[in-house]
Tab-separated table of C-alpha atoms and ligand atoms in Angstrom:
chain	number	residue	atom	x	y	z
A	1	MET	CA	-15.309	-62.643	41.434
A	2	ASN	CA	-13.569	-61.631	44.402
A	3	ALA	CA	-11.724	-58.397	44.949
A	4	ALA	CA	-8.281	-59.735	43.599
A	5	GLU	CA	-9.546	-61.587	41.059
A	6	TRP	CA	-11.564	-57.875	40.099
A	7	LYS	CA	-8.027	-56.402	40.163
A	8	GLU	CA	-6.155	-59.052	38.137
A	9	LYS	CA	-8.991	-57.995	35.193
A	10	LEU	CA	-8.792	-54.432	35.649
A	11	SER	CA	-4.774	-54.936	34.876
A	12	ARG	CA	-5.565	-56.695	31.964
A	13	VAL	CA	-7.884	-54.290	30.433
A	14	GLY	CA	-4.685	-51.533	30.992
A	15	GLU	CA	-2.603	-53.844	29.262
A	16	SER	CA	-4.654	-54.550	26.640
A	17	PHE	CA	-5.633	-50.861	26.028
A	18	SER	CA	-1.875	-50.455	25.981
A	19	SER	CA	-1.343	-52.437	23.483
A	20	ALA	CA	-3.925	-51.428	21.347
A	21	ILE	CA	-3.338	-47.884	21.229
A	22	SER	CA	-0.024	-48.234	20.674
A	23	GLY	CA	-0.996	-49.973	17.577
A	24	ALA	CA	-3.833	-47.477	16.623
A	25	ALA	CA	-3.836	-45.561	13.430
A	26	ALA	CA	-6.050	-42.428	12.701
A	27	GLY	CA	-8.779	-44.809	10.881
A	28	ASN	CA	-9.213	-46.881	13.762
A	29	ILE	CA	-8.734	-45.032	16.884
A	30	ALA	CA	-12.237	-44.216	17.524
A	31	GLU	CA	-13.049	-48.103	17.697
A	32	VAL	CA	-10.575	-48.343	20.479
A	33	GLU	CA	-11.789	-45.365	22.446
A	34	LEU	CA	-15.268	-47.567	21.926
A	35	GLN	CA	-13.501	-51.049	22.582
A	36	PHE	CA	-12.099	-49.577	26.198
A	37	LEU	CA	-14.431	-46.582	26.866
A	38	GLY	CA	-17.459	-46.927	25.808
A	39	ARG	CA	-20.698	-47.035	27.560
A	40	LYS	CA	-20.422	-51.007	27.067
A	41	GLY	CA	-16.405	-50.778	26.718
A	42	GLU	CA	-14.518	-53.290	28.605
A	43	LEU	CA	-13.695	-50.633	31.641
A	44	ALA	CA	-17.460	-50.023	31.722
A	45	LEU	CA	-18.227	-53.398	32.154
A	46	LEU	CA	-15.694	-53.822	34.834
A	47	LEU	CA	-16.908	-51.036	36.993
A	48	ARG	CA	-20.927	-52.393	36.330
A	49	ASP	CA	-19.547	-55.418	38.266
A	50	LEU	CA	-18.455	-53.264	41.675
A	51	GLY	CA	-21.825	-53.375	42.987
A	52	SER	CA	-21.160	-57.040	44.045
A	53	PHE	CA	-18.525	-55.830	46.720
A	54	THR	CA	-18.348	-54.614	49.971
A	55	ILE	CA	-18.480	-51.095	50.490
A	56	GLU	CA	-14.447	-51.051	51.691
A	57	GLU	CA	-13.566	-53.059	48.784
A	58	LYS	CA	-16.147	-51.116	46.506
A	59	LYS	CA	-13.933	-47.300	47.864
A	60	GLU	CA	-10.486	-49.222	47.034
A	61	LEU	CA	-11.707	-51.087	43.888
A	62	GLY	CA	-13.584	-47.712	42.416
A	63	ARG	CA	-10.554	-45.853	42.830
A	64	LEU	CA	-8.336	-48.412	41.199
A	65	GLY	CA	-10.861	-48.387	38.286
A	66	ASN	CA	-11.180	-44.350	37.977
A	67	GLU	CA	-7.520	-44.112	37.897
A	68	LEU	CA	-7.403	-46.372	34.875
A	69	LYS	CA	-9.999	-44.606	33.191
A	70	ALA	CA	-7.975	-41.287	33.442
A	71	ARG	CA	-4.613	-42.831	32.259
A	72	LEU	CA	-6.859	-44.397	29.215
A	73	VAL	CA	-8.646	-41.080	28.630
A	74	ALA	CA	-5.219	-39.008	28.822
A	75	ALA	CA	-3.232	-41.911	26.526
A	76	LEU	CA	-6.036	-41.746	24.046
A	77	GLU	CA	-6.008	-37.730	23.832
A	78	ALA	CA	-2.270	-37.934	23.272
A	79	ARG	CA	-2.595	-40.493	20.248
A	80	LYS	CA	-5.278	-38.770	18.920
A	81	ALA	CA	-2.993	-35.269	18.731
A	82	GLU	CA	-0.528	-37.209	17.670
A	83	LEU	CA	-2.838	-38.715	14.623
A	84	GLY	CA	-4.536	-34.989	13.753
A	85	GLY	CA	-7.084	-35.447	16.193
A	86	GLY	CA	-8.337	-38.632	15.132
A	87	LYS	CA	-9.701	-37.775	12.014
A	88	SER	CA	-7.658	-39.473	8.864
A	89	LYS	CA	-6.221	-36.888	6.551
A	90	ALA	CA	-8.785	-37.324	3.984
A	91	ALA	CA	-11.515	-37.179	6.493
A	92	ALA	CA	-10.108	-33.820	7.962
A	93	GLY	CA	-10.811	-32.606	4.674
A	94	LEU	CA	-6.669	-33.246	3.379
A	95	ASP	CA	-5.694	-34.657	0.636
A	96	LEU	CA	-1.822	-34.968	0.381
A	97	THR	CA	-1.653	-35.850	-3.354
A	98	LEU	CA	-3.097	-32.918	-4.649
A	99	SER	CA	-1.325	-30.066	-5.491
A	100	GLY	CA	-0.655	-27.092	-4.008
A	101	LEU	CA	-2.999	-24.132	-4.013
A	102	PRO	CA	-2.019	-21.669	-5.972
A	103	PHE	CA	-0.685	-18.467	-3.885
A	104	PRO	CA	-1.354	-15.205	-6.168
A	105	LYS	CA	1.514	-13.329	-6.757
A	106	GLY	CA	1.048	-9.444	-5.655
A	107	SER	CA	2.268	-6.561	-8.042
A	108	LEU	CA	2.947	-2.732	-7.504
A	109	HIS	CA	-0.094	-0.468	-7.437
A	110	PRO	CA	-0.589	1.295	-10.777
A	111	ILE	CA	0.095	4.597	-9.253
A	112	THR	CA	3.905	3.175	-7.898
A	113	GLN	CA	4.220	1.744	-11.289
A	114	THR	CA	3.756	5.297	-12.750
A	115	ILE	CA	5.967	6.710	-10.189
A	116	VAL	CA	8.651	4.257	-10.977
A	117	ARG	CA	7.917	4.860	-14.619
A	118	LEU	CA	8.217	8.471	-14.148
A	119	SER	CA	11.398	8.328	-12.051
A	120	GLU	CA	13.054	6.117	-14.349
A	121	ALA	CA	12.684	8.886	-16.852
A	122	TYR	CA	14.265	11.219	-14.778
A	123	LEU	CA	16.983	9.240	-14.004
A	124	LYS	CA	17.835	9.060	-17.412
A	125	LEU	CA	17.705	12.682	-17.936
A	126	GLY	CA	20.738	13.139	-14.875
A	127	PHE	CA	17.989	13.986	-12.259
A	128	ALA	CA	18.459	12.902	-8.431
A	129	MET	CA	15.323	12.015	-6.512
A	130	ALA	CA	14.981	14.404	-3.465
A	131	ASP	CA	12.944	13.981	-0.545
A	132	GLY	CA	9.837	16.157	1.302
A	133	CYS	CA	7.269	15.943	3.826
A	134	HIS	CA	3.779	15.071	4.057
A	135	ILE	CA	3.264	18.351	6.659
A	136	GLU	CA	4.758	21.391	5.819
A	137	ASP	CA	4.940	24.650	7.574
A	138	ASP	CA	3.429	27.817	5.688
A	139	ARG	CA	7.464	28.996	4.536
A	140	HIS	CA	7.939	26.032	2.302
A	141	ASN	CA	4.532	25.186	1.142
A	142	PHE	CA	3.228	28.899	0.018
A	143	GLU	CA	5.680	31.884	1.282
A	144	ALA	CA	9.400	30.986	-0.355
A	145	LEU	CA	7.150	29.638	-2.936
A	146	ASN	CA	6.157	33.549	-3.528
A	147	PHE	CA	2.585	33.177	-2.269
A	148	PRO	CA	2.073	36.122	0.231
A	149	PRO	CA	-0.055	35.747	3.132
A	150	ASP	CA	-3.595	36.620	1.790
A	151	HIS	CA	-2.407	36.417	-2.174
A	152	PRO	CA	-5.297	35.169	-4.031
A	153	ALA	CA	-3.017	32.781	-5.213
A	154	ARG	CA	-3.575	30.513	-2.610
A	155	ASP	CA	-7.108	29.516	-2.924
A	156	MET	CA	-5.811	27.718	-5.862
A	157	GLN	CA	-4.793	25.214	-3.613
A	158	ASP	CA	-7.645	24.233	-0.875
A	159	THR	CA	-5.906	23.778	1.986
A	160	PHE	CA	-6.161	21.279	4.728
A	161	TYR	CA	-4.846	22.809	8.045
A	162	VAL	CA	-3.518	19.899	11.044
A	163	GLY	CA	-4.503	22.225	13.725
A	164	VAL	CA	-0.238	22.662	15.199
A	165	LYS	CA	1.818	25.779	14.729
A	166	ASP	CA	5.212	25.893	13.449
A	167	SER	CA	7.627	27.833	15.209
A	168	SER	CA	6.649	31.149	13.639
A	169	GLY	CA	3.189	30.734	15.264
A	170	LYS	CA	1.625	29.940	11.547
A	171	ASP	CA	-0.510	26.889	11.172
A	172	MET	CA	0.840	23.810	9.829
A	173	LEU	CA	-0.643	22.241	7.130
A	174	LEU	CA	-0.833	18.981	4.402
A	175	ARG	CA	1.534	20.002	1.448
A	176	THR	CA	-0.799	20.942	-1.173
A	177	HIS	CA	2.088	20.155	-4.173
A	178	THR	CA	5.481	19.067	-4.395
A	179	SER	CA	6.859	22.530	-5.138
A	180	PRO	CA	7.928	22.893	-1.344
A	181	VAL	CA	10.447	20.136	-2.428
A	182	GLN	CA	11.887	22.763	-4.717
A	183	ILE	CA	12.861	24.879	-1.804
A	184	ARG	CA	13.896	22.031	0.734
A	185	SER	CA	16.487	21.726	-1.930
A	186	MET	CA	17.360	24.901	-3.057
A	187	MET	CA	18.219	25.710	0.803
A	188	ALA	CA	19.752	22.102	1.336
A	189	ALA	CA	22.455	22.371	-1.130
A	190	PRO	CA	23.931	25.187	-3.481
A	191	PRO	CA	23.397	25.467	-7.504
A	192	PRO	CA	24.033	23.769	-9.409
A	193	LEU	CA	20.949	21.677	-8.660
A	194	ARG	CA	18.959	18.809	-10.908
A	195	VAL	CA	16.446	16.514	-8.790
A	196	PHE	CA	12.565	15.495	-9.015
A	197	HIS	CA	10.509	14.300	-6.400
A	198	PRO	CA	7.660	11.960	-6.271
A	199	GLY	CA	4.800	11.848	-3.933
A	200	ARG	CA	1.603	12.472	-2.222
A	201	VAL	CA	-0.501	15.690	-1.882
A	202	PHE	CA	-3.513	16.994	-0.589
A	203	ARG	CA	-6.216	19.087	-1.229
A	204	SER	CA	-9.708	20.083	0.233
A	205	GLU	CA	-11.283	19.550	-2.913
A	206	ALA	CA	-14.593	17.278	-4.212
A	207	VAL	CA	-13.954	14.142	-5.347
A	208	ASP	CA	-14.580	13.230	-8.929
A	209	ALA	CA	-13.547	11.254	-12.477
A	210	SER	CA	-10.338	13.669	-12.543
A	211	HIS	CA	-9.874	15.107	-9.126
A	212	SER	CA	-9.275	13.875	-5.755
A	213	PHE	CA	-8.451	15.158	-2.194
A	214	VAL	CA	-5.241	12.970	-2.092
A	215	PHE	CA	-3.213	12.350	-5.066
A	216	HIS	CA	0.227	12.180	-6.362
A	217	GLN	CA	2.462	15.019	-8.214
A	218	VAL	CA	6.108	14.648	-9.114
A	219	GLU	CA	8.144	17.452	-9.544
A	220	GLY	CA	11.503	18.567	-11.196
A	221	LEU	CA	13.787	20.942	-10.593
A	222	TYR	CA	17.090	22.388	-12.586
A	223	VAL	CA	18.969	25.428	-11.583
A	224	ASP	CA	22.006	26.634	-13.037
A	225	ARG	CA	23.930	29.003	-14.631
A	226	ASN	CA	22.261	30.443	-17.852
A	227	VAL	CA	18.976	27.885	-17.606
A	228	SER	CA	17.052	29.520	-20.160
A	229	MET	CA	13.395	28.156	-21.549
A	230	ALA	CA	14.479	25.970	-24.600
A	231	ASP	CA	16.162	23.735	-21.822
A	232	LEU	CA	12.797	23.414	-20.089
A	233	LYS	CA	11.275	22.854	-23.206
A	234	TRP	CA	13.721	19.839	-24.846
A	235	THR	CA	13.427	18.170	-20.982
A	236	VAL	CA	9.593	18.230	-20.742
A	237	ASP	CA	9.796	17.064	-24.247
A	238	ALA	CA	12.445	14.496	-23.863
A	239	PHE	CA	10.246	13.152	-20.757
A	240	ILE	CA	6.905	13.100	-22.423
A	241	LYS	CA	8.459	11.364	-25.339
A	242	ASP	CA	10.327	8.540	-22.923
A	243	LEU	CA	7.158	7.998	-21.804
A	244	PHE	CA	4.635	7.882	-24.553
A	245	GLY	CA	7.084	7.275	-27.559
A	246	SER	CA	8.395	9.762	-30.320
A	247	SER	CA	5.314	10.590	-32.037
A	248	ALA	CA	4.065	12.260	-28.938
A	249	LYS	CA	3.950	16.063	-29.292
A	250	VAL	CA	4.101	18.655	-26.884
A	251	ARG	CA	2.829	22.670	-26.886
A	252	PHE	CA	3.449	25.140	-24.144
A	253	ALA	CA	0.762	27.454	-23.403
A	254	PRO	CA	1.133	30.626	-21.224
A	255	SER	CA	-0.426	30.099	-17.655
A	256	TYR	CA	0.317	31.876	-14.081
A	257	PHE	CA	1.921	30.464	-10.681
A	258	PRO	CA	3.218	32.423	-8.433
A	259	PHE	CA	6.781	30.664	-7.963
A	260	VAL	CA	7.755	30.633	-11.776
A	261	GLU	CA	7.703	33.400	-14.609
A	262	PRO	CA	7.278	32.942	-17.515
A	263	GLY	CA	4.538	30.014	-16.307
A	264	ALA	CA	3.380	27.747	-18.840
A	265	GLN	CA	0.872	24.796	-18.926
A	266	VAL	CA	2.426	22.079	-20.741
A	267	GLU	CA	-0.224	19.790	-22.979
A	268	ILE	CA	0.696	16.966	-24.873
A	269	SER	CA	-1.111	15.393	-28.013
A	270	CYS	CA	-4.025	13.074	-27.118
A	271	VAL	CA	-2.647	9.488	-26.576
A	272	PHE	CA	-6.060	8.213	-27.129
A	273	CYS	CA	-6.909	9.932	-30.514
A	274	GLY	CA	-3.349	10.447	-31.556
A	275	GLY	CA	-4.076	13.899	-31.687
A	276	LYS	CA	-6.544	13.645	-34.287
A	277	ALA	CA	-9.624	15.282	-31.717
A	278	ASP	CA	-11.987	13.101	-33.950
A	279	LYS	CA	-14.995	12.746	-31.540
A	280	CYS	CA	-12.434	12.097	-28.537
A	281	PRO	CA	-14.258	11.808	-24.967
A	282	VAL	CA	-10.542	12.012	-22.657
A	283	CYS	CA	-9.209	14.969	-24.814
A	284	LYS	CA	-12.784	16.734	-25.504
A	285	SER	CA	-11.892	16.555	-29.024
A	286	THR	CA	-9.182	19.144	-28.870
A	287	GLY	CA	-6.664	16.370	-29.363
A	288	TRP	CA	-4.269	17.777	-26.961
A	289	LEU	CA	-4.320	16.762	-22.790
A	290	GLU	CA	-3.300	19.080	-20.219
A	291	MET	CA	-0.531	17.115	-18.274
A	292	LEU	CA	1.868	19.350	-16.024
A	293	GLY	CA	2.657	22.810	-14.774
A	294	ALA	CA	5.793	24.405	-15.667
A	295	GLY	CA	7.885	27.653	-16.056
A	296	MET	CA	11.188	29.634	-14.812
A	297	VAL	CA	11.751	29.601	-11.341
A	298	HIS	CA	10.801	32.843	-10.213
A	299	PRO	CA	13.630	35.472	-8.752
A	300	ASN	CA	12.154	35.692	-5.301
A	301	VAL	CA	12.661	31.764	-5.189
A	302	LEU	CA	15.950	31.993	-5.509
A	303	LYS	CA	16.084	35.007	-3.176
A	304	ALA	CA	14.179	33.446	-0.209
A	305	CYS	CA	16.534	30.428	-0.796
A	306	GLY	CA	19.950	32.536	-0.799
A	307	HIS	CA	20.740	32.128	-4.018
A	308	ASP	CA	21.531	35.203	-6.256
A	309	PRO	CA	18.989	35.253	-9.273
A	310	GLU	CA	21.564	37.574	-11.524
A	311	LYS	CA	23.694	34.441	-11.038
A	312	TRP	CA	21.405	31.733	-10.956
A	313	SER	CA	18.587	30.686	-13.207
A	314	GLY	CA	16.491	27.397	-13.464
A	315	PHE	CA	13.341	25.931	-14.492
A	316	ALA	CA	10.816	23.868	-12.385
A	317	PHE	CA	7.732	21.896	-13.393
A	318	GLY	CA	4.728	19.739	-11.751
A	319	ALA	CA	2.742	17.048	-12.880
A	320	GLY	CA	-0.219	14.862	-11.451
A	321	VAL	CA	0.799	11.628	-11.567
A	322	GLU	CA	-2.788	10.367	-11.569
A	323	ARG	CA	-3.155	12.205	-14.957
A	324	PHE	CA	0.352	10.315	-16.279
A	325	ALA	CA	-1.295	6.781	-14.741
A	326	MET	CA	-4.672	7.201	-16.352
A	327	LEU	CA	-3.084	7.582	-19.759
A	328	LEU	CA	-0.971	4.896	-19.306
A	329	PHE	CA	-3.419	2.425	-18.059
A	330	GLY	CA	-6.253	3.562	-20.258
A	331	ILE	CA	-8.416	4.434	-16.927
A	332	LYS	CA	-10.764	7.290	-17.418
A	333	ASP	CA	-11.914	7.479	-13.687
A	334	MET	CA	-9.091	8.547	-11.021
A	335	ARG	CA	-11.558	7.323	-8.099
A	336	MET	CA	-10.675	3.430	-9.790
A	337	PHE	CA	-7.036	3.894	-8.253
A	338	TYR	CA	-8.221	4.250	-4.825
A	339	GLU	CA	-10.962	1.602	-4.911
A	340	ASN	CA	-8.360	-1.116	-5.541
A	341	ASP	CA	-10.819	-3.395	-6.952
A	342	LEU	CA	-9.170	-6.887	-8.297
A	343	ARG	CA	-11.535	-7.003	-11.358
A	344	VAL	CA	-9.726	-3.992	-12.369
A	345	TRP	CA	-6.407	-4.557	-11.798
A	346	LYS	CA	-6.005	-8.100	-13.084
A	347	GLN	CA	-7.075	-6.169	-16.529
A	348	LEU	CA	-4.100	-4.254	-16.587
B	401	FA5	C1	1.033	22.599	-9.176
B	401	FA5	O1	0.527	22.154	-8.400
B	401	FA5	C2	2.132	23.136	-9.381
B	401	FA5	N1	2.957	22.985	-8.395
B	401	FA5	C3	2.653	22.710	-10.541
B	401	FA5	C4	4.041	23.181	-11.026
B	401	FA5	C5	5.304	23.337	-10.606
B	401	FA5	C6	4.010	24.608	-11.533
B	401	FA5	C7	6.382	23.502	-10.879
B	401	FA5	C8	5.072	25.335	-12.131
B	401	FA5	C9	6.261	24.608	-11.601
B	401	FA5	P1	-1.305	22.298	-10.415
B	401	FA5	O2	-2.215	22.981	-8.913
B	401	FA5	O3	-2.374	23.009	-11.322
B	401	FA5	O4	-0.358	22.691	-10.116
B	401	FA5	O5	-1.513	21.025	-10.496
B	401	FA5	C10	-0.308	20.157	-11.059
B	401	FA5	C11	-1.054	18.719	-11.553
B	401	FA5	O6	-1.875	17.945	-10.428
B	401	FA5	C12	-2.524	18.934	-12.384
B	401	FA5	O7	-1.767	19.077	-13.556
B	401	FA5	C13	-3.413	18.083	-11.967
B	401	FA5	O8	-2.679	17.005	-13.067
B	401	FA5	C14	-2.921	17.651	-10.998
B	401	FA5	N2	-3.941	17.845	-9.911
B	401	FA5	C15	-4.397	19.242	-9.581
B	401	FA5	N3	-5.250	18.783	-8.851
B	401	FA5	C16	-5.533	17.387	-8.424
B	401	FA5	C17	-6.536	17.082	-7.753
B	401	FA5	N4	-7.460	17.493	-7.394
B	401	FA5	N5	-6.755	15.662	-8.025
B	401	FA5	C18	-5.686	15.087	-8.756
B	401	FA5	N6	-5.159	15.676	-9.768
B	401	FA5	C19	-5.003	16.807	-9.139
C-alpha cells in the first residue's frame, strides 16, 4: 500500500465512522467505539501499517491519523452525552415506566399548630395579634412590668443577658416571657386595647420533661373602662372550652406576678383523666393542671405606659404553648418537641 492508498483508506474509516455514530443508539455505542477506536479497531490497524512508510511519509500520515482519531473521540463523547452517558436508561438504573417516587408532604410543627389553634381562639374572642421582639431591654421585660431593680421577683425568671447595653446603660436580654408585649402594645396605642401575642421566650433553666430553656408563650391583654376579674374569668373560660371542649372546667388560685394585682394561677380539669384524679400521672392525681398565669393589670404598669389607672383597667394572662401542645397532642415529655424525631411526628 502506498501513501495515497493509505490516505484513501483513512478517509473511508472516517466516513464509515460518521454513518455508524449518527445511527448509534444507547445500546450499541460501546460497540461503535470498539469497532473504530478499540486496540484492534479500524483506526488502530491502519496506524499500525505506518511502519512500512518512509520517515517523511510517516510524519504526514501519522499527523492525519491522529487528527482523525481526535475527531472520532470528540464525536463519540458528544453522542454519548446526547444518549445519556452511553448507558441505556435501564443500565443507568432509570425505568421510565415506573410511577414517580412519593415525595413526602411536610406539615406544620406541633408547636406551630398549637400557636395557630391558640391564635384562632383569641381571634374569635375579638383579640388582635400584637408583635414583640426576642431581644428586649430591661425596661420592657422587667421595669415597666413593676419588677424594680434588685426585686426578688426577677429571680423567678433566670435571664440570658446578651452582653450589649441599652441606651440607659442597662444590659439587653433575651425576653424571659411574652409580657413585654403588654408594655409595647400599651405604649403604641391608647386603650381600649385587646391584643394577644404568641412567641418564643428564653430562660436559663435546666431542661427536663416539663422545662426548656427556649420555649413559647402566648400573652393576652385587654384594657378598657371598667374591666373586671369577671371579664378575665369569662374570657379564660371561653378560651379553654374552645380548645378542650365544653366539659373542660377552669379554676383560679391566688398567685403572685409583680405586674398584676390580684394575680392568679389558672388550672383546668385534667384532660387525660377528665378530672377524676384516679391514678393519673399527668395531673399527679389532683384532677387539675396548671395552665397559665393571669390577673388584673397592676396600676403601676398602666402608669408606666402613660395611662391613668383611675380611668382604665385591664386584665392580662400568659400561657406556656408547650404545655397546651402536650395536652392537645398527648405528649408527656416537652423535649420531644425539639428533637424532631419523625417517628414521633408521624403518629400525631
Ligand atoms: C409568666 O411568664 C408570666 N409572664 C405570665 C403572666 C402573664 C402572668 C400575664 C400574669 C399575667 P410563668 O413564669 O408562670 O409566668 O410562665 C407562664 C407559663 O410558661 C407557665 O405556666 C408554663 O406553662 C410556661 N413555662 C414557664 N417556664 C417554662 C420552661 N422553662 N419551659 C417551658 N415552659 C415554661
